[in-house]
PDB file of C-alpha atoms in Angstrom:
ATOM      1  CA  MET A   1     165.266-146.536  74.014  1.00  0.00           C
ATOM      2  CA  LYS A   2     162.902-146.542  76.948  1.00  0.00           C
ATOM      3  CA  SER A   3     161.337-143.248  77.771  1.00  0.00           C
ATOM      4  CA  GLN A   4     159.005-140.963  79.616  1.00  0.00           C
ATOM      5  CA  VAL A   5     157.446-137.839  78.194  1.00  0.00           C
ATOM      6  CA  ARG A   6     157.527-134.402  79.714  1.00  0.00           C
ATOM      7  CA  GLY A   7     154.164-132.646  79.973  1.00  0.00           C
ATOM      8  CA  GLY A   8     153.817-129.000  79.453  1.00  0.00           C
ATOM      9  CA  THR A   9     154.128-125.551  78.110  1.00  0.00           C
ATOM     10  CA  ARG A  10     154.646-124.851  74.416  1.00  0.00           C
ATOM     11  CA  TRP A  11     157.981-123.134  73.722  1.00  0.00           C
ATOM     12  CA  LYS A  12     158.387-123.345  69.946  1.00  0.00           C
ATOM     13  CA  ARG A  13     161.278-120.897  69.844  1.00  0.00           C
ATOM     14  CA  PHE A  14     163.418-122.480  72.548  1.00  0.00           C
ATOM     15  CA  ALA A  15     166.852-123.693  71.501  1.00  0.00           C
ATOM     16  CA  VAL A  16     169.963-124.607  73.480  1.00  0.00           C
ATOM     17  CA  VAL A  17     173.274-123.430  71.979  1.00  0.00           C
ATOM     18  CA  MET A  18     176.176-125.641  72.983  1.00  0.00           C
ATOM     19  CA  VAL A  19     179.815-125.194  71.948  1.00  0.00           C
ATOM     20  CA  PRO A  20     182.850-127.490  72.272  1.00  0.00           C
ATOM     21  CA  SER A  21     183.861-125.882  75.578  1.00  0.00           C
ATOM     22  CA  VAL A  22     180.517-126.975  77.000  1.00  0.00           C
ATOM     23  CA  ALA A  23     180.766-130.544  75.719  1.00  0.00           C
ATOM     24  CA  ALA A  24     181.197-131.509  79.359  1.00  0.00           C
ATOM     25  CA  THR A  25     177.471-131.188  79.856  1.00  0.00           C
ATOM     26  CA  ALA A  26     177.183-134.915  79.526  1.00  0.00           C
ATOM     27  CA  ALA A  27     175.291-135.248  82.761  1.00  0.00           C
ATOM     28  CA  ILE A  28     174.434-137.587  85.525  1.00  0.00           C
ATOM     29  CA  GLY A  29     171.434-137.719  87.730  1.00  0.00           C
ATOM     30  CA  VAL A  30     169.614-139.956  90.134  1.00  0.00           C
ATOM     31  CA  GLY A  31     166.092-140.976  90.894  1.00  0.00           C
ATOM     32  CA  LEU A  32     164.082-144.108  91.466  1.00  0.00           C
ATOM     33  CA  ALA A  33     163.885-146.569  88.585  1.00  0.00           C
ATOM     34  CA  GLN A  34     161.051-145.392  86.345  1.00  0.00           C
ATOM     35  CA  GLY A  35     160.420-148.666  84.519  1.00  0.00           C
ATOM     36  CA  ALA A  36     160.451-146.988  81.101  1.00  0.00           C
ATOM     37  CA  LEU A  37     156.741-146.228  81.148  1.00  0.00           C
ATOM     38  CA  ALA A  38     155.572-144.254  78.121  1.00  0.00           C
ATOM     39  CA  ALA A  39     153.495-141.853  80.220  1.00  0.00           C
ATOM     40  CA  SER A  40     153.457-138.058  80.657  1.00  0.00           C
ATOM     41  CA  PHE A  41     154.423-136.339  83.888  1.00  0.00           C
ATOM     42  CA  SER A  42     155.044-132.806  85.064  1.00  0.00           C
ATOM     43  CA  ILE A  43     158.304-132.132  86.857  1.00  0.00           C
ATOM     44  CA  SER A  44     158.254-131.196  90.515  1.00  0.00           C
ATOM     45  CA  GLY A  45     158.909-127.620  91.554  1.00  0.00           C
ATOM     46  CA  GLN A  46     162.180-128.620  93.195  1.00  0.00           C
ATOM     47  CA  GLU A  47     165.467-128.784  91.339  1.00  0.00           C
ATOM     48  CA  PHE A  48     167.919-131.304  92.827  1.00  0.00           C
ATOM     49  CA  LYS A  49     171.691-131.508  93.105  1.00  0.00           C
ATOM     50  CA  VAL A  50     173.888-134.465  92.192  1.00  0.00           C
ATOM     51  CA  SER A  51     177.589-135.072  92.713  1.00  0.00           C
ATOM     52  CA  ALA A  52     179.780-138.029  91.744  1.00  0.00           C
ATOM     53  CA  GLN A  53     183.413-138.992  91.743  1.00  0.00           C
ATOM     54  CA  THR A  54     183.183-140.531  88.252  1.00  0.00           C
ATOM     55  CA  LEU A  55     180.698-141.356  85.528  1.00  0.00           C
ATOM     56  CA  GLU A  56     181.478-143.612  82.568  1.00  0.00           C
ATOM     57  CA  GLY A  57     178.768-143.858  79.916  1.00  0.00           C
ATOM     58  CA  THR A  58     178.259-145.273  76.415  1.00  0.00           C
ATOM     59  CA  ASP A  59     176.332-143.882  73.418  1.00  0.00           C
ATOM     60  CA  PHE A  60     176.136-140.354  74.793  1.00  0.00           C
ATOM     61  CA  VAL A  61     173.681-137.916  73.168  1.00  0.00           C
ATOM     62  CA  GLN A  62     172.604-134.385  74.098  1.00  0.00           C
ATOM     63  CA  TYR A  63     170.083-131.853  72.823  1.00  0.00           C
ATOM     64  CA  GLY A  64     167.959-128.935  74.086  1.00  0.00           C
ATOM     65  CA  SER A  65     164.393-129.228  75.352  1.00  0.00           C
ATOM     66  CA  VAL A  66     161.931-127.798  77.898  1.00  0.00           C
ATOM     67  CA  ASP A  67     160.426-129.294  81.071  1.00  0.00           C
ATOM     68  CA  SER A  68     157.359-127.879  82.793  1.00  0.00           C
ATOM     69  CA  GLY A  69     155.493-128.259  86.046  1.00  0.00           C
ATOM     70  CA  LYS A  70     154.318-126.259  89.039  1.00  0.00           C
ATOM     71  CA  THR A  71     156.220-124.594  91.842  1.00  0.00           C
ATOM     72  CA  LEU A  72     155.618-125.478  95.485  1.00  0.00           C
ATOM     73  CA  ASP A  73     153.134-122.618  95.668  1.00  0.00           C
ATOM     74  CA  ASP A  74     151.231-124.109  92.691  1.00  0.00           C
ATOM     75  CA  LYS A  75     152.339-121.686  89.967  1.00  0.00           C
ATOM     76  CA  ALA A  76     152.994-123.053  86.484  1.00  0.00           C
ATOM     77  CA  PHE A  77     156.518-122.744  85.138  1.00  0.00           C
ATOM     78  CA  ALA A  78     158.737-124.050  82.350  1.00  0.00           C
ATOM     79  CA  ALA A  79     162.489-124.695  82.496  1.00  0.00           C
ATOM     80  CA  PRO A  80     164.930-125.023  79.578  1.00  0.00           C
ATOM     81  CA  VAL A  81     167.122-128.125  79.922  1.00  0.00           C
ATOM     82  CA  ALA A  82     169.959-129.939  78.214  1.00  0.00           C
ATOM     83  CA  VAL A  83     168.723-133.515  77.846  1.00  0.00           C
ATOM     84  CA  SER A  84     171.537-136.073  77.983  1.00  0.00           C
ATOM     85  CA  GLY A  85     171.081-139.755  77.191  1.00  0.00           C
ATOM     86  CA  PHE A  86     173.220-142.887  77.619  1.00  0.00           C
ATOM     87  CA  SER A  87     172.703-146.520  76.690  1.00  0.00           C
ATOM     88  CA  GLU A  88     174.515-147.442  79.889  1.00  0.00           C
ATOM     89  CA  ALA A  89     176.264-145.548  82.658  1.00  0.00           C
ATOM     90  CA  HIS A  90     178.366-146.531  85.692  1.00  0.00           C
ATOM     91  CA  ILE A  91     178.772-144.045  88.538  1.00  0.00           C
ATOM     92  CA  THR A  92     180.996-144.021  91.642  1.00  0.00           C
ATOM     93  CA  ASN A  93     180.488-142.157  94.910  1.00  0.00           C
ATOM     94  CA  MET A  94     177.138-140.709  93.908  1.00  0.00           C
ATOM     95  CA  CYS A  95     175.159-138.257  96.021  1.00  0.00           C
ATOM     96  CA  GLN A  96     171.748-136.652  95.416  1.00  0.00           C
ATOM     97  CA  SER A  97     170.156-133.967  97.566  1.00  0.00           C
ATOM     98  CA  VAL A  98     166.998-131.891  97.397  1.00  0.00           C
ATOM     99  CA  VAL A  99     165.899-129.153  99.801  1.00  0.00           C
ATOM    100  CA  THR A 100     162.267-128.604 100.779  1.00  0.00           C
ATOM    101  CA  PRO A 101     162.105-125.078 102.219  1.00  0.00           C
ATOM    102  CA  LYS A 102     160.046-123.744 105.098  1.00  0.00           C
ATOM    103  CA  VAL A 103     158.351-126.952 106.247  1.00  0.00           C
ATOM    104  CA  PRO A 104     155.817-125.908 108.949  1.00  0.00           C
ATOM    105  CA  PHE A 105     157.203-126.205 112.502  1.00  0.00           C
ATOM    106  CA  VAL A 106     160.486-127.634 111.165  1.00  0.00           C
ATOM    107  CA  GLY A 107     162.114-125.240 108.677  1.00  0.00           C
ATOM    108  CA  ASP A 108     164.237-126.305 105.714  1.00  0.00           C
ATOM    109  CA  ILE A 109     164.623-130.073 105.225  1.00  0.00           C
ATOM    110  CA  THR A 110     167.293-131.726 103.056  1.00  0.00           C
ATOM    111  CA  LEU A 111     166.756-135.216 101.658  1.00  0.00           C
ATOM    112  CA  ARG A 112     170.144-136.816 100.922  1.00  0.00           C
ATOM    113  CA  LEU A 113     170.752-140.054  99.015  1.00  0.00           C
ATOM    114  CA  THR A 114     174.119-141.730  98.496  1.00  0.00           C
ATOM    115  CA  ALA A 115     175.098-144.901  96.624  1.00  0.00           C
ATOM    116  CA  GLY A 116     178.027-146.537  94.832  1.00  0.00           C
ATOM    117  CA  THR A 117     181.395-147.328  96.356  1.00  0.00           C
ATOM    118  CA  GLU A 118     184.088-144.721  95.879  1.00  0.00           C
ATOM    119  CA  GLY A 119     186.835-145.992  93.602  1.00  0.00           C
ATOM    120  CA  ALA A 120     185.076-149.306  93.040  1.00  0.00           C
ATOM    121  CA  LYS A 121     186.696-151.480  90.374  1.00  0.00           C
ATOM    122  CA  ASP A 122     183.916-154.054  90.542  1.00  0.00           C
ATOM    123  CA  LYS A 123     180.999-152.828  88.401  1.00  0.00           C
ATOM    124  CA  ASP A 124     178.583-154.480  90.832  1.00  0.00           C
ATOM    125  CA  ARG A 125     179.625-151.936  93.468  1.00  0.00           C
ATOM    126  CA  ARG A 126     179.025-148.915  91.259  1.00  0.00           C
ATOM    127  CA  VAL A 127     175.681-147.309  90.491  1.00  0.00           C
ATOM    128  CA  TYR A 128     174.390-148.702  87.198  1.00  0.00           C
ATOM    129  CA  ALA A 129     171.852-147.117  84.849  1.00  0.00           C
ATOM    130  CA  LYS A 130     170.451-148.427  81.565  1.00  0.00           C
ATOM    131  CA  ASP A 131     168.636-146.336  78.929  1.00  0.00           C
ATOM    132  CA  ILE A 132     168.942-143.192  81.019  1.00  0.00           C
ATOM    133  CA  TYR A 133     167.874-139.626  80.163  1.00  0.00           C
ATOM    134  CA  LEU A 134     168.804-136.637  82.326  1.00  0.00           C
ATOM    135  CA  ASP A 135     167.239-133.166  82.229  1.00  0.00           C
ATOM    136  CA  VAL A 136     170.029-130.862  83.342  1.00  0.00           C
ATOM    137  CA  SER A 137     170.185-127.120  84.000  1.00  0.00           C
ATOM    138  CA  ASP A 138     173.792-126.841  85.183  1.00  0.00           C
ATOM    139  CA  LEU A 139     176.844-129.129  85.020  1.00  0.00           C
ATOM    140  CA  LYS A 140     180.477-128.821  86.050  1.00  0.00           C
ATOM    141  CA  ALA A 141     182.971-131.671  85.541  1.00  0.00           C
ATOM    142  CA  ASP A 142     186.242-132.796  83.985  1.00  0.00           C
ATOM    143  CA  ALA A 143     185.266-134.690  80.846  1.00  0.00           C
ATOM    144  CA  GLU A 144     186.737-136.878  78.123  1.00  0.00           C
ATOM    145  CA  PHE A 145     184.820-138.082  75.063  1.00  0.00           C
ATOM    146  CA  SER A 146     185.667-140.599  72.340  1.00  0.00           C
ATOM    147  CA  GLN A 147     184.430-140.325  68.749  1.00  0.00           C
ATOM    148  CA  ILE A 148     182.488-137.146  69.466  1.00  0.00           C
ATOM    149  CA  ASP A 149     180.348-135.352  66.859  1.00  0.00           C
ATOM    150  CA  ILE A 150     179.401-131.767  67.708  1.00  0.00           C
ATOM    151  CA  GLY A 151     176.719-130.020  65.682  1.00  0.00           C
ATOM    152  CA  VAL A 152     174.644-133.056  64.704  1.00  0.00           C
ATOM    153  CA  ALA A 153     170.980-132.406  63.858  1.00  0.00           C
ATOM    154  CA  ALA A 154     168.972-133.542  66.873  1.00  0.00           C
ATOM    155  CA  GLY A 155     166.753-135.786  64.743  1.00  0.00           C
ATOM    156  CA  GLU A 156     169.826-137.652  63.490  1.00  0.00           C
ATOM    157  CA  LEU A 157     171.431-138.427  66.846  1.00  0.00           C
ATOM    158  CA  ASN A 158     171.093-142.206  66.680  1.00  0.00           C
ATOM    159  CA  GLY A 159     171.622-142.451  62.922  1.00  0.00           C
ATOM    160  CA  GLY A 160     168.513-144.572  62.567  1.00  0.00           C
ATOM    161  CA  ASP A 161     169.772-147.229  65.016  1.00  0.00           C
ATOM    162  CA  LYS A 162     166.824-147.757  67.359  1.00  0.00           C
ATOM    163  CA  ASP A 163     169.035-149.591  69.840  1.00  0.00           C
ATOM    164  CA  LYS A 164     170.933-146.359  70.546  1.00  0.00           C
ATOM    165  CA  PRO A 165     169.621-143.205  72.222  1.00  0.00           C
ATOM    166  CA  GLY A 166     168.304-140.314  70.177  1.00  0.00           C
ATOM    167  CA  ILE A 167     165.617-137.781  71.029  1.00  0.00           C
ATOM    168  CA  GLN A 168     163.679-139.349  73.885  1.00  0.00           C
ATOM    169  CA  PRO A 169     160.819-141.319  72.289  1.00  0.00           C
ATOM    170  CA  GLY A 170     157.421-139.743  72.835  1.00  0.00           C
ATOM    171  CA  THR A 171     158.791-136.204  73.206  1.00  0.00           C
ATOM    172  CA  PRO A 172     156.277-133.705  71.711  1.00  0.00           C
ATOM    173  CA  LYS A 173     157.488-132.242  68.421  1.00  0.00           C
ATOM    174  CA  ASP A 174     157.172-128.683  69.695  1.00  0.00           C
ATOM    175  CA  ARG A 175     159.709-129.455  72.443  1.00  0.00           C
ATOM    176  CA  VAL A 176     162.728-130.243  70.256  1.00  0.00           C
ATOM    177  CA  TYR A 177     163.888-128.923  66.885  1.00  0.00           C
ATOM    178  CA  GLN A 178     164.582-131.990  64.740  1.00  0.00           C
ATOM    179  CA  ASN A 179     167.231-129.944  62.890  1.00  0.00           C
ATOM    180  CA  GLY A 180     168.467-128.167  65.994  1.00  0.00           C
ATOM    181  CA  PHE A 181     171.965-128.386  67.470  1.00  0.00           C
ATOM    182  CA  ALA A 182     172.929-131.621  69.218  1.00  0.00           C
ATOM    183  CA  GLN A 183     176.005-133.713  69.946  1.00  0.00           C
ATOM    184  CA  ARG A 184     176.903-137.366  70.428  1.00  0.00           C
ATOM    185  CA  ALA A 185     179.871-139.556  71.353  1.00  0.00           C
ATOM    186  CA  GLU A 186     180.639-143.254  71.618  1.00  0.00           C
ATOM    187  CA  THR A 187     181.811-142.895  75.216  1.00  0.00           C
ATOM    188  CA  ALA A 188     181.913-140.202  77.882  1.00  0.00           C
ATOM    189  CA  LYS A 189     184.063-140.198  81.006  1.00  0.00           C
ATOM    190  CA  LEU A 190     183.454-137.527  83.625  1.00  0.00           C
ATOM    191  CA  SER A 191     185.028-136.896  87.004  1.00  0.00           C
ATOM    192  CA  ASN A 192     184.407-134.459  89.874  1.00  0.00           C
ATOM    193  CA  VAL A 193     180.816-134.027  88.738  1.00  0.00           C
ATOM    194  CA  ARG A 194     178.541-131.294  90.128  1.00  0.00           C
ATOM    195  CA  GLN A 195     175.088-131.052  88.578  1.00  0.00           C
ATOM    196  CA  LYS A 196     171.674-129.502  88.973  1.00  0.00           C
ATOM    197  CA  ALA A 197     168.749-131.298  87.324  1.00  0.00           C
ATOM    198  CA  TRP A 198     164.972-131.300  87.090  1.00  0.00           C
ATOM    199  CA  ALA A 199     164.348-134.937  86.168  1.00  0.00           C
ATOM    200  CA  THR A 200     165.931-138.317  85.455  1.00  0.00           C
ATOM    201  CA  THR A 201     164.354-141.359  83.800  1.00  0.00           C
ATOM    202  CA  ALA A 202     165.892-144.791  83.294  1.00  0.00           C
ATOM    203  CA  ALA A 203     164.849-148.292  82.315  1.00  0.00           C
ATOM    204  CA  THR A 204     167.055-149.707  85.080  1.00  0.00           C
ATOM    205  CA  PHE A 205     168.704-147.988  88.053  1.00  0.00           C
ATOM    206  CA  ARG A 206     170.803-150.149  90.398  1.00  0.00           C
ATOM    207  CA  LEU A 207     171.991-148.435  93.595  1.00  0.00           C
ATOM    208  CA  PRO A 208     174.401-150.532  95.712  1.00  0.00           C
ATOM    209  CA  ASN A 209     175.104-149.288  99.252  1.00  0.00           C
ATOM    210  CA  LEU A 210     172.021-147.076  99.099  1.00  0.00           C
ATOM    211  CA  SER A 211     171.574-144.697 102.025  1.00  0.00           C
ATOM    212  CA  LEU A 212     168.719-142.191 102.347  1.00  0.00           C
ATOM    213  CA  SER A 213     168.421-139.686 105.178  1.00  0.00           C
ATOM    214  CA  LEU A 214     166.617-136.478 106.165  1.00  0.00           C
ATOM    215  CA  HIS A 215     168.367-133.496 107.729  1.00  0.00           C
ATOM    216  CA  ARG A 216     167.274-130.168 109.169  1.00  0.00           C
ATOM    217  CA  GLY A 217     168.711-127.185 107.318  1.00  0.00           C
ATOM    218  CA  THR A 218     170.835-127.287 104.172  1.00  0.00           C
ATOM    219  CA  ASP A 219     174.253-128.414 105.482  1.00  0.00           C
ATOM    220  CA  ALA A 220     173.680-131.953 104.143  1.00  0.00           C
ATOM    221  CA  GLU A 221     173.436-130.894 100.475  1.00  0.00           C
ATOM    222  CA  CYS A 222     175.797-132.809  98.193  1.00  0.00           C
ATOM    223  CA  TYR A 223     177.677-129.607  97.450  1.00  0.00           C
ATOM    224  CA  LYS A 224     177.371-125.860  97.954  1.00  0.00           C
ATOM    225  CA  ASP A 225     177.086-123.397  95.076  1.00  0.00           C
TER     226      ASP A 225
END
């Protein structure tokens, strides 16, 4: 799998506990294609929202980790995340928004991005992602999984098959318990997705019907809490 590495704070005792009722935390996210560079980066101090009508992904995996970075006022922080990976994912009616607060002379500004045709049957009209990892803090959706294994050791997610996602390559050992709780499934199908995330990386990200716009205030967010 292609990857990028999170920089940061050492949280040896962090663990994410997930149960079957939270299996729906297979997540989606958006960002610019990252080109699968094996380089470290700190996350921005701005969490972003994502919504989608549907997501269909293959070779789903999920485990707990930690991201770190600095807030907008330059203070270091670390955030626990559920990292979800897919070999491939197709998304319809996708929206991403992020709010930058208190911009001088302007106030709050919302950046909004949309892509993918709602209800598209043609895969070329849906958002497409390959080798994608998503660092998620909150997810709500209706979900269906096939051939799901819950309670897999994180270090065994891909069963030794390097062509399938496991722990994101290059992740520092103190960020993930190799024997910690994880889950995997052959396929994941989600609908009515509402997600908050800190980061997304992908080898390929194709965004048909892309539209990016800036708005004063927060009314243009993809959804309200």
